[in-house]
Amino acid sequence: MDRATITHYSLLTTRSRKTMSANPIHRRGIVLILSSPSGAGKTTLTRMLLQDRGLDLTLSISVTTRARRSSEVDGIHYSFISQKRFVAMRDAGELLEWAEVHDNFYGTPRAPVEEILAQGRDCLFDIDYQGTRQVREKMGADAVTVFILPPSMDELRARLERRAEDTRDAMARRLENARKEIARWKDYDYVIVNDDLQRAFDDLIAILRAERQRRPRRDREIEQFVAKLLSE
Ligand code: 5GP
Protein backbone atom coordinates (compact mmCIF):
# COMPACT_ATOMS: atom_id res chain seq x y z
CA MET A 1 0.00 0.00 0.00
CA ASP A 2 1.31 3.46 -0.83
CA ARG A 3 1.08 6.36 1.61
CA ALA A 4 -2.11 7.84 0.14
CA THR A 5 -3.84 4.46 0.21
CA ILE A 6 -2.81 3.88 3.81
CA THR A 7 -4.17 7.31 4.82
CA HIS A 8 -7.40 6.64 2.95
CA TYR A 9 -7.68 3.20 4.52
CA SER A 10 -7.12 4.48 8.07
CA LEU A 11 -9.61 7.31 7.50
CA LEU A 12 -12.17 4.80 6.36
CA THR A 13 -11.61 2.46 9.29
CA THR A 14 -11.69 5.37 11.75
CA ARG A 15 -14.95 6.53 10.21
CA SER A 16 -16.55 3.10 10.22
CA ARG A 17 -15.36 2.52 13.79
CA LYS A 18 -17.02 5.79 14.76
CA THR A 19 -20.20 4.81 12.95
CA MET A 20 -20.28 1.50 14.79
CA SER A 21 -19.83 2.99 18.24
CA ALA A 22 -21.27 6.48 18.05
CA ASN A 23 -24.05 6.18 15.50
CA PRO A 24 -25.21 2.59 15.53
CA ILE A 25 -28.21 2.92 13.24
CA HIS A 26 -29.18 -0.74 13.45
CA ARG A 27 -28.86 -1.07 17.19
CA ARG A 28 -31.67 -0.57 19.68
CA GLY A 29 -31.05 2.46 21.86
CA ILE A 30 -30.16 1.95 25.51
CA VAL A 31 -31.58 3.82 28.47
CA LEU A 32 -28.57 4.07 30.81
CA ILE A 33 -29.81 4.90 34.31
CA LEU A 34 -27.48 6.21 37.02
CA SER A 35 -28.77 6.37 40.58
CA SER A 36 -27.07 7.22 43.86
CA PRO A 37 -27.67 9.13 47.04
CA SER A 38 -26.88 12.85 46.72
CA GLY A 39 -23.16 13.44 47.09
CA ALA A 40 -21.91 10.09 45.76
CA GLY A 41 -20.48 11.75 42.65
CA LYS A 42 -23.21 10.88 40.16
CA THR A 43 -23.50 14.42 38.81
CA THR A 44 -19.75 14.59 38.12
CA LEU A 45 -19.80 11.17 36.43
CA THR A 46 -22.81 12.22 34.34
CA ARG A 47 -20.94 15.33 33.21
CA MET A 48 -17.85 13.28 32.31
CA LEU A 49 -19.98 10.87 30.25
CA LEU A 50 -21.67 13.72 28.38
CA GLN A 51 -18.38 15.52 27.72
CA ASP A 52 -17.00 12.42 26.01
CA ARG A 53 -18.51 13.18 22.59
CA GLY A 54 -17.44 9.82 21.18
CA LEU A 55 -19.91 8.11 23.51
CA ASP A 56 -22.82 9.99 21.89
CA LEU A 57 -24.99 9.97 25.01
CA THR A 58 -27.92 12.35 25.38
CA LEU A 59 -29.07 13.38 28.84
CA SER A 60 -32.76 13.16 29.62
CA ILE A 61 -33.61 16.52 31.20
CA SER A 62 -36.05 16.00 34.04
CA VAL A 63 -38.79 18.35 35.13
CA THR A 64 -38.82 19.24 38.82
CA THR A 65 -40.77 21.36 41.26
CA ARG A 66 -37.60 21.89 43.35
CA ALA A 67 -36.22 25.45 43.60
CA ARG A 68 -33.32 26.10 41.22
CA ARG A 69 -29.87 26.19 42.84
CA SER A 70 -27.64 29.14 41.95
CA SER A 71 -25.32 26.81 40.00
CA GLU A 72 -28.15 25.43 37.84
CA VAL A 73 -29.51 26.58 34.50
CA ASP A 74 -33.17 26.09 33.58
CA GLY A 75 -33.48 23.73 30.61
CA ILE A 76 -29.95 22.31 31.07
CA HIS A 77 -29.85 20.75 34.53
CA TYR A 78 -33.62 20.53 34.90
CA SER A 79 -36.73 22.19 33.58
CA PHE A 80 -37.98 23.95 36.69
CA ILE A 81 -41.77 23.95 36.72
CA SER A 82 -44.64 24.66 39.12
CA GLN A 83 -46.44 21.92 40.99
CA LYS A 84 -49.58 22.70 38.97
CA ARG A 85 -47.74 22.17 35.69
CA PHE A 86 -46.12 18.99 37.01
CA VAL A 87 -49.49 17.49 37.96
CA ALA A 88 -50.91 18.47 34.54
CA MET A 89 -48.01 16.75 32.72
CA ARG A 90 -48.26 13.65 34.88
CA ASP A 91 -52.04 13.37 34.45
CA ALA A 92 -51.76 13.83 30.67
CA GLY A 93 -49.36 10.84 30.52
CA GLU A 94 -46.46 13.04 29.40
CA LEU A 95 -44.05 11.57 31.97
CA LEU A 96 -42.30 8.25 31.44
CA GLU A 97 -41.79 8.04 35.21
CA TRP A 98 -42.07 10.33 38.19
CA ALA A 99 -41.35 10.34 41.92
CA GLU A 100 -41.41 12.46 45.02
CA VAL A 101 -37.84 12.88 46.30
CA HIS A 102 -36.84 15.04 49.30
CA ASP A 103 -40.35 16.61 49.32
CA ASN A 104 -40.16 17.70 45.68
CA PHE A 105 -41.53 16.17 42.49
CA TYR A 106 -39.26 14.95 39.71
CA GLY A 107 -40.21 13.37 36.39
CA THR A 108 -38.88 12.33 32.99
CA PRO A 109 -40.68 13.81 29.95
CA ARG A 110 -41.53 10.94 27.63
CA ALA A 111 -41.34 12.55 24.16
CA PRO A 112 -37.60 13.48 24.00
CA VAL A 113 -36.61 9.98 25.18
CA GLU A 114 -38.75 8.29 22.52
CA GLU A 115 -37.22 10.52 19.87
CA ILE A 116 -33.63 9.64 20.87
CA LEU A 117 -34.31 5.91 21.08
CA ALA A 118 -36.08 5.92 17.71
CA GLN A 119 -32.82 7.18 16.19
CA GLY A 120 -31.02 4.14 17.68
CA ARG A 121 -29.16 6.41 20.08
CA ASP A 122 -28.64 6.07 23.82
CA CYS A 123 -30.17 8.15 26.56
CA LEU A 124 -28.67 8.86 29.99
CA PHE A 125 -30.99 9.16 33.01
CA ASP A 126 -30.05 10.57 36.42
CA ILE A 127 -33.05 9.41 38.44
CA ASP A 128 -33.78 7.75 41.78
CA TYR A 129 -34.70 4.13 42.57
CA GLN A 130 -38.45 4.78 42.36
CA GLY A 131 -38.12 6.10 38.82
CA THR A 132 -35.70 3.31 37.91
CA ARG A 133 -38.30 0.71 38.83
CA GLN A 134 -40.92 2.38 36.63
CA VAL A 135 -38.57 2.70 33.66
CA ARG A 136 -37.54 -0.92 33.97
CA GLU A 137 -41.18 -2.02 33.97
CA LYS A 138 -41.84 -0.01 30.81
CA MET A 139 -38.62 -0.54 28.89
CA GLY A 140 -37.48 -4.00 29.98
CA ALA A 141 -34.07 -4.97 28.63
CA ASP A 142 -33.58 -1.57 26.96
CA ALA A 143 -32.84 -0.20 30.44
CA VAL A 144 -29.35 -0.66 31.91
CA THR A 145 -29.16 0.38 35.55
CA VAL A 146 -26.11 1.42 37.57
CA PHE A 147 -26.00 2.35 41.24
CA ILE A 148 -23.14 4.54 42.48
CA LEU A 149 -22.10 4.11 46.13
CA PRO A 150 -19.97 6.55 48.14
CA PRO A 151 -16.82 5.02 49.70
CA SER A 152 -18.08 5.89 53.24
CA MET A 153 -20.85 7.82 55.00
CA ASP A 154 -18.24 10.30 56.28
CA GLU A 155 -17.17 11.00 52.72
CA LEU A 156 -20.80 11.42 51.64
CA ARG A 157 -21.38 13.98 54.43
CA ALA A 158 -18.15 15.80 53.55
CA ARG A 159 -19.13 16.01 49.88
CA LEU A 160 -22.56 17.41 50.75
CA GLU A 161 -20.96 19.99 53.07
CA ARG A 162 -18.39 20.99 50.43
CA ARG A 163 -21.21 21.46 47.95
CA ALA A 164 -22.92 23.82 50.42
CA GLU A 165 -25.84 24.25 48.06
CA ASP A 166 -28.56 23.18 50.46
CA THR A 167 -29.84 24.54 53.74
CA ARG A 168 -28.83 22.63 56.90
CA ASP A 169 -32.33 21.13 57.09
CA ALA A 170 -32.26 19.97 53.49
CA MET A 171 -28.80 18.47 53.98
CA ALA A 172 -29.89 16.55 57.09
CA ARG A 173 -32.85 15.20 55.11
CA ARG A 174 -30.58 14.15 52.25
CA LEU A 175 -28.29 12.24 54.62
CA GLU A 176 -31.24 10.48 56.19
CA ASN A 177 -32.63 9.57 52.77
CA ALA A 178 -29.18 8.41 51.61
CA ARG A 179 -29.36 5.42 53.97
CA LYS A 180 -32.73 4.37 52.51
CA GLU A 181 -31.49 4.83 48.96
CA ILE A 182 -28.29 2.87 49.55
CA ALA A 183 -30.40 -0.06 50.77
CA ARG A 184 -31.85 -0.34 47.19
CA TRP A 185 -28.54 -1.41 45.60
CA LYS A 186 -29.88 -4.88 44.74
CA ASP A 187 -32.46 -3.35 42.37
CA TYR A 188 -29.62 -2.51 39.95
CA ASP A 189 -27.70 -4.37 37.22
CA TYR A 190 -24.34 -2.86 38.24
CA VAL A 191 -22.93 -1.26 41.40
CA ILE A 192 -19.87 1.02 41.38
CA VAL A 193 -18.11 2.26 44.54
CA ASN A 194 -16.91 5.75 43.74
CA ASP A 195 -13.67 5.83 45.74
CA ASP A 196 -11.67 6.94 42.70
CA LEU A 197 -13.44 9.12 40.16
CA GLN A 198 -11.38 8.07 37.15
CA ARG A 199 -11.78 4.37 37.94
CA ALA A 200 -15.52 4.80 38.45
CA PHE A 201 -15.70 6.57 35.08
CA ASP A 202 -13.67 3.82 33.37
CA ASP A 203 -16.02 1.20 34.85
CA LEU A 204 -19.04 3.09 33.53
CA ILE A 205 -17.54 3.19 30.05
CA ALA A 206 -16.77 -0.53 30.21
CA ILE A 207 -20.41 -1.22 31.16
CA LEU A 208 -21.72 0.95 28.33
CA ARG A 209 -19.41 -0.63 25.73
CA ALA A 210 -20.34 -4.17 26.77
CA GLU A 211 -24.05 -3.39 26.88
CA ARG A 212 -23.87 -1.88 23.39
CA GLN A 213 -22.45 -5.17 22.13
CA ARG A 214 -25.21 -7.35 23.61
CA ARG A 215 -26.46 -9.61 20.89
CA PRO A 216 -30.22 -8.88 21.17
CA ARG A 217 -29.59 -5.14 20.65
CA ARG A 218 -27.68 -5.86 17.44
CA ASP A 219 -29.78 -8.64 15.94
CA ARG A 220 -30.70 -6.77 12.76
CA GLU A 221 -27.16 -5.59 12.13
CA ILE A 222 -25.66 -9.04 12.72
CA GLU A 223 -28.36 -10.83 10.72
CA GLN A 224 -27.50 -8.74 7.67
CA PHE A 225 -23.79 -9.33 8.17
CA VAL A 226 -24.20 -13.10 8.60
CA ALA A 227 -26.46 -13.36 5.54
CA LYS A 228 -23.75 -11.64 3.50
CA LEU A 229 -21.03 -13.77 5.11
CA LEU A 230 -22.81 -17.02 4.29
CA SER A 231 -23.47 -15.95 0.74
CA GLU A 232 -19.71 -15.73 0.09
P1 5GP B 1 -31.31 16.78 43.22
O1 5GP B 1 -32.41 17.56 43.90
O2 5GP B 1 -30.12 16.61 44.10
O3 5GP B 1 -30.97 17.35 41.88
O4 5GP B 1 -31.89 15.33 42.93
C1 5GP B 1 -32.44 14.58 43.96
C2 5GP B 1 -32.70 13.18 43.49
O5 5GP B 1 -33.75 13.16 42.52
C3 5GP B 1 -31.50 12.50 42.84
O6 5GP B 1 -31.36 11.22 43.39
C4 5GP B 1 -31.89 12.39 41.39
O7 5GP B 1 -31.34 11.24 40.78
C5 5GP B 1 -33.40 12.28 41.48
N1 5GP B 1 -34.05 12.68 40.23
C6 5GP B 1 -33.71 13.69 39.40
N2 5GP B 1 -34.53 13.75 38.34
C7 5GP B 1 -35.40 12.74 38.50
C8 5GP B 1 -36.49 12.24 37.70
O8 5GP B 1 -36.83 12.77 36.64
N3 5GP B 1 -37.16 11.17 38.19
C9 5GP B 1 -36.83 10.56 39.36
N4 5GP B 1 -37.53 9.48 39.71
N5 5GP B 1 -35.81 10.98 40.13
C10 5GP B 1 -35.11 12.06 39.70
Coordinates of C-alpha atoms and ligand atoms in Angstrom, one line a residue:
M1 CA 0.0 0.0 0.0
D2 CA 1.3 3.5 -0.8
R3 CA 1.1 6.4 1.6
A4 CA -2.1 7.8 0.1
T5 CA -3.8 4.5 0.2
I6 CA -2.8 3.9 3.8
T7 CA -4.2 7.3 4.8
H8 CA -7.4 6.6 2.9
Y9 CA -7.7 3.2 4.5
S10 CA -7.1 4.5 8.1
L11 CA -9.6 7.3 7.5
L12 CA -12.2 4.8 6.4
T13 CA -11.6 2.5 9.3
T14 CA -11.7 5.4 11.7
R15 CA -14.9 6.5 10.2
S16 CA -16.5 3.1 10.2
R17 CA -15.4 2.5 13.8
K18 CA -17.0 5.8 14.8
T19 CA -20.2 4.8 13.0
M20 CA -20.3 1.5 14.8
S21 CA -19.8 3.0 18.2
A22 CA -21.3 6.5 18.0
N23 CA -24.1 6.2 15.5
P24 CA -25.2 2.6 15.5
I25 CA -28.2 2.9 13.2
H26 CA -29.2 -0.7 13.5
R27 CA -28.9 -1.1 17.2
R28 CA -31.7 -0.6 19.7
G29 CA -31.1 2.5 21.9
I30 CA -30.2 1.9 25.5
V31 CA -31.6 3.8 28.5
L32 CA -28.6 4.1 30.8
I33 CA -29.8 4.9 34.3
L34 CA -27.5 6.2 37.0
S35 CA -28.8 6.4 40.6
S36 CA -27.1 7.2 43.9
P37 CA -27.7 9.1 47.0
S38 CA -26.9 12.9 46.7
G39 CA -23.2 13.4 47.1
A40 CA -21.9 10.1 45.8
G41 CA -20.5 11.7 42.6
K42 CA -23.2 10.9 40.2
T43 CA -23.5 14.4 38.8
T44 CA -19.7 14.6 38.1
L45 CA -19.8 11.2 36.4
T46 CA -22.8 12.2 34.3
R47 CA -20.9 15.3 33.2
M48 CA -17.9 13.3 32.3
L49 CA -20.0 10.9 30.3
L50 CA -21.7 13.7 28.4
Q51 CA -18.4 15.5 27.7
D52 CA -17.0 12.4 26.0
R53 CA -18.5 13.2 22.6
G54 CA -17.4 9.8 21.2
L55 CA -19.9 8.1 23.5
D56 CA -22.8 10.0 21.9
L57 CA -25.0 10.0 25.0
T58 CA -27.9 12.3 25.4
L59 CA -29.1 13.4 28.8
S60 CA -32.8 13.2 29.6
I61 CA -33.6 16.5 31.2
S62 CA -36.1 16.0 34.0
V63 CA -38.8 18.4 35.1
T64 CA -38.8 19.2 38.8
T65 CA -40.8 21.4 41.3
R66 CA -37.6 21.9 43.3
A67 CA -36.2 25.4 43.6
R68 CA -33.3 26.1 41.2
R69 CA -29.9 26.2 42.8
S70 CA -27.6 29.1 41.9
S71 CA -25.3 26.8 40.0
E72 CA -28.2 25.4 37.8
V73 CA -29.5 26.6 34.5
D74 CA -33.2 26.1 33.6
G75 CA -33.5 23.7 30.6
I76 CA -30.0 22.3 31.1
H77 CA -29.8 20.8 34.5
Y78 CA -33.6 20.5 34.9
S79 CA -36.7 22.2 33.6
F80 CA -38.0 23.9 36.7
I81 CA -41.8 23.9 36.7
S82 CA -44.6 24.7 39.1
Q83 CA -46.4 21.9 41.0
K84 CA -49.6 22.7 39.0
R85 CA -47.7 22.2 35.7
F86 CA -46.1 19.0 37.0
V87 CA -49.5 17.5 38.0
A88 CA -50.9 18.5 34.5
M89 CA -48.0 16.8 32.7
R90 CA -48.3 13.7 34.9
D91 CA -52.0 13.4 34.4
A92 CA -51.8 13.8 30.7
G93 CA -49.4 10.8 30.5
E94 CA -46.5 13.0 29.4
L95 CA -44.1 11.6 32.0
L96 CA -42.3 8.3 31.4
E97 CA -41.8 8.0 35.2
W98 CA -42.1 10.3 38.2
A99 CA -41.3 10.3 41.9
E100 CA -41.4 12.5 45.0
V101 CA -37.8 12.9 46.3
H102 CA -36.8 15.0 49.3
D103 CA -40.3 16.6 49.3
N104 CA -40.2 17.7 45.7
F105 CA -41.5 16.2 42.5
Y106 CA -39.3 15.0 39.7
G107 CA -40.2 13.4 36.4
T108 CA -38.9 12.3 33.0
P109 CA -40.7 13.8 30.0
R110 CA -41.5 10.9 27.6
A111 CA -41.3 12.6 24.2
P112 CA -37.6 13.5 24.0
V113 CA -36.6 10.0 25.2
E114 CA -38.8 8.3 22.5
E115 CA -37.2 10.5 19.9
I116 CA -33.6 9.6 20.9
L117 CA -34.3 5.9 21.1
A118 CA -36.1 5.9 17.7
Q119 CA -32.8 7.2 16.2
G120 CA -31.0 4.1 17.7
R121 CA -29.2 6.4 20.1
D122 CA -28.6 6.1 23.8
C123 CA -30.2 8.1 26.6
L124 CA -28.7 8.9 30.0
F125 CA -31.0 9.2 33.0
D126 CA -30.0 10.6 36.4
I127 CA -33.0 9.4 38.4
D128 CA -33.8 7.7 41.8
Y129 CA -34.7 4.1 42.6
Q130 CA -38.5 4.8 42.4
G131 CA -38.1 6.1 38.8
T132 CA -35.7 3.3 37.9
R133 CA -38.3 0.7 38.8
Q134 CA -40.9 2.4 36.6
V135 CA -38.6 2.7 33.7
R136 CA -37.5 -0.9 34.0
E137 CA -41.2 -2.0 34.0
K138 CA -41.8 0.0 30.8
M139 CA -38.6 -0.5 28.9
G140 CA -37.5 -4.0 30.0
A141 CA -34.1 -5.0 28.6
D142 CA -33.6 -1.6 27.0
A143 CA -32.8 -0.2 30.4
V144 CA -29.3 -0.7 31.9
T145 CA -29.2 0.4 35.5
V146 CA -26.1 1.4 37.6
F147 CA -26.0 2.4 41.2
I148 CA -23.1 4.5 42.5
L149 CA -22.1 4.1 46.1
P150 CA -20.0 6.5 48.1
P151 CA -16.8 5.0 49.7
S152 CA -18.1 5.9 53.2
M153 CA -20.9 7.8 55.0
D154 CA -18.2 10.3 56.3
E155 CA -17.2 11.0 52.7
L156 CA -20.8 11.4 51.6
R157 CA -21.4 14.0 54.4
A158 CA -18.1 15.8 53.6
R159 CA -19.1 16.0 49.9
L160 CA -22.6 17.4 50.8
E161 CA -21.0 20.0 53.1
R162 CA -18.4 21.0 50.4
R163 CA -21.2 21.5 48.0
A164 CA -22.9 23.8 50.4
E165 CA -25.8 24.2 48.1
D166 CA -28.6 23.2 50.5
T167 CA -29.8 24.5 53.7
R168 CA -28.8 22.6 56.9
D169 CA -32.3 21.1 57.1
A170 CA -32.3 20.0 53.5
M171 CA -28.8 18.5 54.0
A172 CA -29.9 16.6 57.1
R173 CA -32.9 15.2 55.1
R174 CA -30.6 14.1 52.2
L175 CA -28.3 12.2 54.6
E176 CA -31.2 10.5 56.2
N177 CA -32.6 9.6 52.8
A178 CA -29.2 8.4 51.6
R179 CA -29.4 5.4 54.0
K180 CA -32.7 4.4 52.5
E181 CA -31.5 4.8 49.0
I182 CA -28.3 2.9 49.5
A183 CA -30.4 -0.1 50.8
R184 CA -31.8 -0.3 47.2
W185 CA -28.5 -1.4 45.6
K186 CA -29.9 -4.9 44.7
D187 CA -32.5 -3.4 42.4
Y188 CA -29.6 -2.5 40.0
D189 CA -27.7 -4.4 37.2
Y190 CA -24.3 -2.9 38.2
V191 CA -22.9 -1.3 41.4
I192 CA -19.9 1.0 41.4
V193 CA -18.1 2.3 44.5
N194 CA -16.9 5.8 43.7
D195 CA -13.7 5.8 45.7
D196 CA -11.7 6.9 42.7
L197 CA -13.4 9.1 40.2
Q198 CA -11.4 8.1 37.2
R199 CA -11.8 4.4 37.9
A200 CA -15.5 4.8 38.5
F201 CA -15.7 6.6 35.1
D202 CA -13.7 3.8 33.4
D203 CA -16.0 1.2 34.9
L204 CA -19.0 3.1 33.5
I205 CA -17.5 3.2 30.0
A206 CA -16.8 -0.5 30.2
I207 CA -20.4 -1.2 31.2
L208 CA -21.7 1.0 28.3
R209 CA -19.4 -0.6 25.7
A210 CA -20.3 -4.2 26.8
E211 CA -24.0 -3.4 26.9
R212 CA -23.9 -1.9 23.4
Q213 CA -22.5 -5.2 22.1
R214 CA -25.2 -7.3 23.6
R215 CA -26.5 -9.6 20.9
P216 CA -30.2 -8.9 21.2
R217 CA -29.6 -5.1 20.6
R218 CA -27.7 -5.9 17.4
D219 CA -29.8 -8.6 15.9
R220 CA -30.7 -6.8 12.8
E221 CA -27.2 -5.6 12.1
I222 CA -25.7 -9.0 12.7
E223 CA -28.4 -10.8 10.7
Q224 CA -27.5 -8.7 7.7
F225 CA -23.8 -9.3 8.2
V226 CA -24.2 -13.1 8.6
A227 CA -26.5 -13.4 5.5
K228 CA -23.8 -11.6 3.5
L229 CA -21.0 -13.8 5.1
L230 CA -22.8 -17.0 4.3
S231 CA -23.5 -16.0 0.7
E232 CA -19.7 -15.7 0.1
Ligands
5GP1 P1 -31.3 16.8 43.2 O1 -32.4 17.6 43.9 O2 -30.1 16.6 44.1 O3 -31.0 17.4 41.9 O4 -31.9 15.3 42.9 C1 -32.4 14.6 44.0 C2 -32.7 13.2 43.5 O5 -33.7 13.2 42.5 C3 -31.5 12.5 42.8 O6 -31.4 11.2 43.4 C4 -31.9 12.4 41.4 O7 -31.3 11.2 40.8 C5 -33.4 12.3 41.5 N1 -34.0 12.7 40.2 C6 -33.7 13.7 39.4 N2 -34.5 13.7 38.3 C7 -35.4 12.7 38.5 C8 -36.5 12.2 37.7 O8 -36.8 12.8 36.6 N3 -37.2 11.2 38.2 C9 -36.8 10.6 39.4 N4 -37.5 9.5 39.7 N5 -35.8 11.0 40.1 C10 -35.1 12.1 39.7

